[in-house]
Coordinates of C-alpha atoms in Angstrom, one line a residue:
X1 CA -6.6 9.3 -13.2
X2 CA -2.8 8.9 -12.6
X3 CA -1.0 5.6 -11.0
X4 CA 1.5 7.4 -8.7
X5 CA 3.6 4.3 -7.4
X6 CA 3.2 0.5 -7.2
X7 CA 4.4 -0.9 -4.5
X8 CA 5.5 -4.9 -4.4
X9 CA 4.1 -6.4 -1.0
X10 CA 6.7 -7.8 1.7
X11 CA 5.5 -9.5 4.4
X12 CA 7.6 -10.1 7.4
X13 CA 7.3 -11.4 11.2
X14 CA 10.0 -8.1 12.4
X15 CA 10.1 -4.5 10.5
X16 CA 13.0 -3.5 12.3
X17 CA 14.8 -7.0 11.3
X18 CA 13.6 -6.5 7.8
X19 CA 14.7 -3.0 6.8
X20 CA 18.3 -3.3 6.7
X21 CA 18.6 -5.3 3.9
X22 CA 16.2 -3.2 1.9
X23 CA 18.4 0.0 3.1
X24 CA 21.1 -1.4 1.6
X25 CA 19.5 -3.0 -1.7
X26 CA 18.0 -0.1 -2.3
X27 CA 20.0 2.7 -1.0
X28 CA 17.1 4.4 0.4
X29 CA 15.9 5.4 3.7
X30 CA 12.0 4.1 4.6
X31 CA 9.5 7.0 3.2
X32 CA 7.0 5.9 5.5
X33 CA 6.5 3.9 8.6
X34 CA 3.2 3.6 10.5
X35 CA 1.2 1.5 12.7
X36 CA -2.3 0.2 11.2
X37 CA -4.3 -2.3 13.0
X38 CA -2.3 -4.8 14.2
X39 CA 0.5 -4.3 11.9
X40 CA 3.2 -2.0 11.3
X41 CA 4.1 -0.7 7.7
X42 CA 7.0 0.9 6.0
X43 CA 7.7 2.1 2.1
X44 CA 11.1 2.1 1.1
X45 CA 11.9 1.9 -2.5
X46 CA 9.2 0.0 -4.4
X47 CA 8.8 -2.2 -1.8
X48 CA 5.7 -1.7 1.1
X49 CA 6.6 -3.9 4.3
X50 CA 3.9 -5.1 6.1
X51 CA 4.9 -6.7 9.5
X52 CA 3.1 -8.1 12.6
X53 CA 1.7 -11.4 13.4
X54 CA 0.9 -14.0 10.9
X55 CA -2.9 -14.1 11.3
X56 CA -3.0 -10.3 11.3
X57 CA -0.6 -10.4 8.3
X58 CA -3.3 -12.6 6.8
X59 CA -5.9 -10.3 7.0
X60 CA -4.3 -8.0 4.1
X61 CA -2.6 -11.0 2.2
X62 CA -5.5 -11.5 -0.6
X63 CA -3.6 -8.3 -2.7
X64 CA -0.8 -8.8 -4.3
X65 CA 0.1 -5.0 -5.1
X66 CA -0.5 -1.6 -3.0
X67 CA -0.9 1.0 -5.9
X68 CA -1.0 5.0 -5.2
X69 CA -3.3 6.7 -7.5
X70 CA -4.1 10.1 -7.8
X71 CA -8.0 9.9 -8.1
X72 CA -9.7 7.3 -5.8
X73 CA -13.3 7.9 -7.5
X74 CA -11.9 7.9 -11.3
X75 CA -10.1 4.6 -10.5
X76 CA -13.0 3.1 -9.4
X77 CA -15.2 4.0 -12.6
X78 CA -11.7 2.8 -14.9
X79 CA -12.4 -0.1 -12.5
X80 CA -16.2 -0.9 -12.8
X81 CA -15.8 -0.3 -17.1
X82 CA -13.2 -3.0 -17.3
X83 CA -15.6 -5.7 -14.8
X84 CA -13.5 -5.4 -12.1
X85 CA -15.2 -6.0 -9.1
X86 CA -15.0 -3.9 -5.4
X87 CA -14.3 -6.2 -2.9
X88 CA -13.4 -3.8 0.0
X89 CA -15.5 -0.5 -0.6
X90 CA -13.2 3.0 -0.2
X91 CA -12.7 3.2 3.3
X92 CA -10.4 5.8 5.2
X93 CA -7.3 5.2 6.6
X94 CA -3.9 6.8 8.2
X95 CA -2.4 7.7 4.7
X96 CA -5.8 8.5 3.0
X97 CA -8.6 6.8 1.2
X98 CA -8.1 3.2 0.2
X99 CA -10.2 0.8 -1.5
X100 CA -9.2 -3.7 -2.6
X101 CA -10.5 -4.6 -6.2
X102 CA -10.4 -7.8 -7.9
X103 CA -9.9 -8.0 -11.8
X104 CA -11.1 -9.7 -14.5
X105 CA -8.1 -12.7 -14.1
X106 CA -8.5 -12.9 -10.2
X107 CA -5.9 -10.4 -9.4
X108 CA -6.6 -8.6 -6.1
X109 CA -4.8 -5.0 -6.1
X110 CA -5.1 -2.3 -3.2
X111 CA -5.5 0.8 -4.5
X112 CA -4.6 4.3 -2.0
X113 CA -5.0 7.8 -2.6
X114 CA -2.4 9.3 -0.6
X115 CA -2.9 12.4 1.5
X116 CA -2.0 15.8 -0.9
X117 CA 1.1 16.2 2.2
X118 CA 2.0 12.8 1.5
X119 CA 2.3 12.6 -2.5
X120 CA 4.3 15.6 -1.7
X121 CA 7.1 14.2 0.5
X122 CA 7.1 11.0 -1.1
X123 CA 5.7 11.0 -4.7
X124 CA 6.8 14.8 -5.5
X125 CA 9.4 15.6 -3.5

């Protein structure tokens, strides 16, 4: 099992308000923008902007990374042998399978496993 790309969580009332600055900070273009939920989402950089209304914002706010890995079921046994625990089981979603785990410490981290198109226009270009 292979960590991909970590992405550091931005969270924001306006995506189109936000991305500017990140354009120009980074020098990039967003990789990906979507709608999930109630929220709208965008990479760009190493940064994964999560936008919409607070209380929906809320909803996601308990992890404090997004981390693409490259084997969702691997992950979780690395997961379970170091006592990590599961707290959202691998659900499916617009960019692939996703699951939330809690560490030994109390760090919360979502892990993804991108879509095989995806990792190839955004990981492996």
């Amino acid at each position: 099992m292979t960590l991909l790309k970590t992405y550091a969580r931005l969270w924001t009332d306006d995506l189109d308000r936000t991305l500017p600055l990140l354009e120009e900070l980074t020098g990039e273009q967003p990789h990906l923008r979507l709608a999930f939920e109630e929220i709208a989402l965008a990479t760009i950089g190493d940064f994964l902007v999560i936008a919409g209304p607070a209380e929906e914002r809320a909803r996601y706010g308990h992890a404090s990374a997004t981390v693409v890995v490259d084997d969702l079921a691997a992950l979780q046994a690395t997961l379970r042998s170091a006592g990590a625990t599961i707290t959202t089981p691998e659900t499916g979603g617009p960019t692939g399978r996703y699951l939330y785990a809690r560490h030994v410490g109390g760090a919360e981290i979502e892990y993804v496993e991108w879509t095989p198109d995806l990792v190839r226009r955004i990981i492996r270009p």
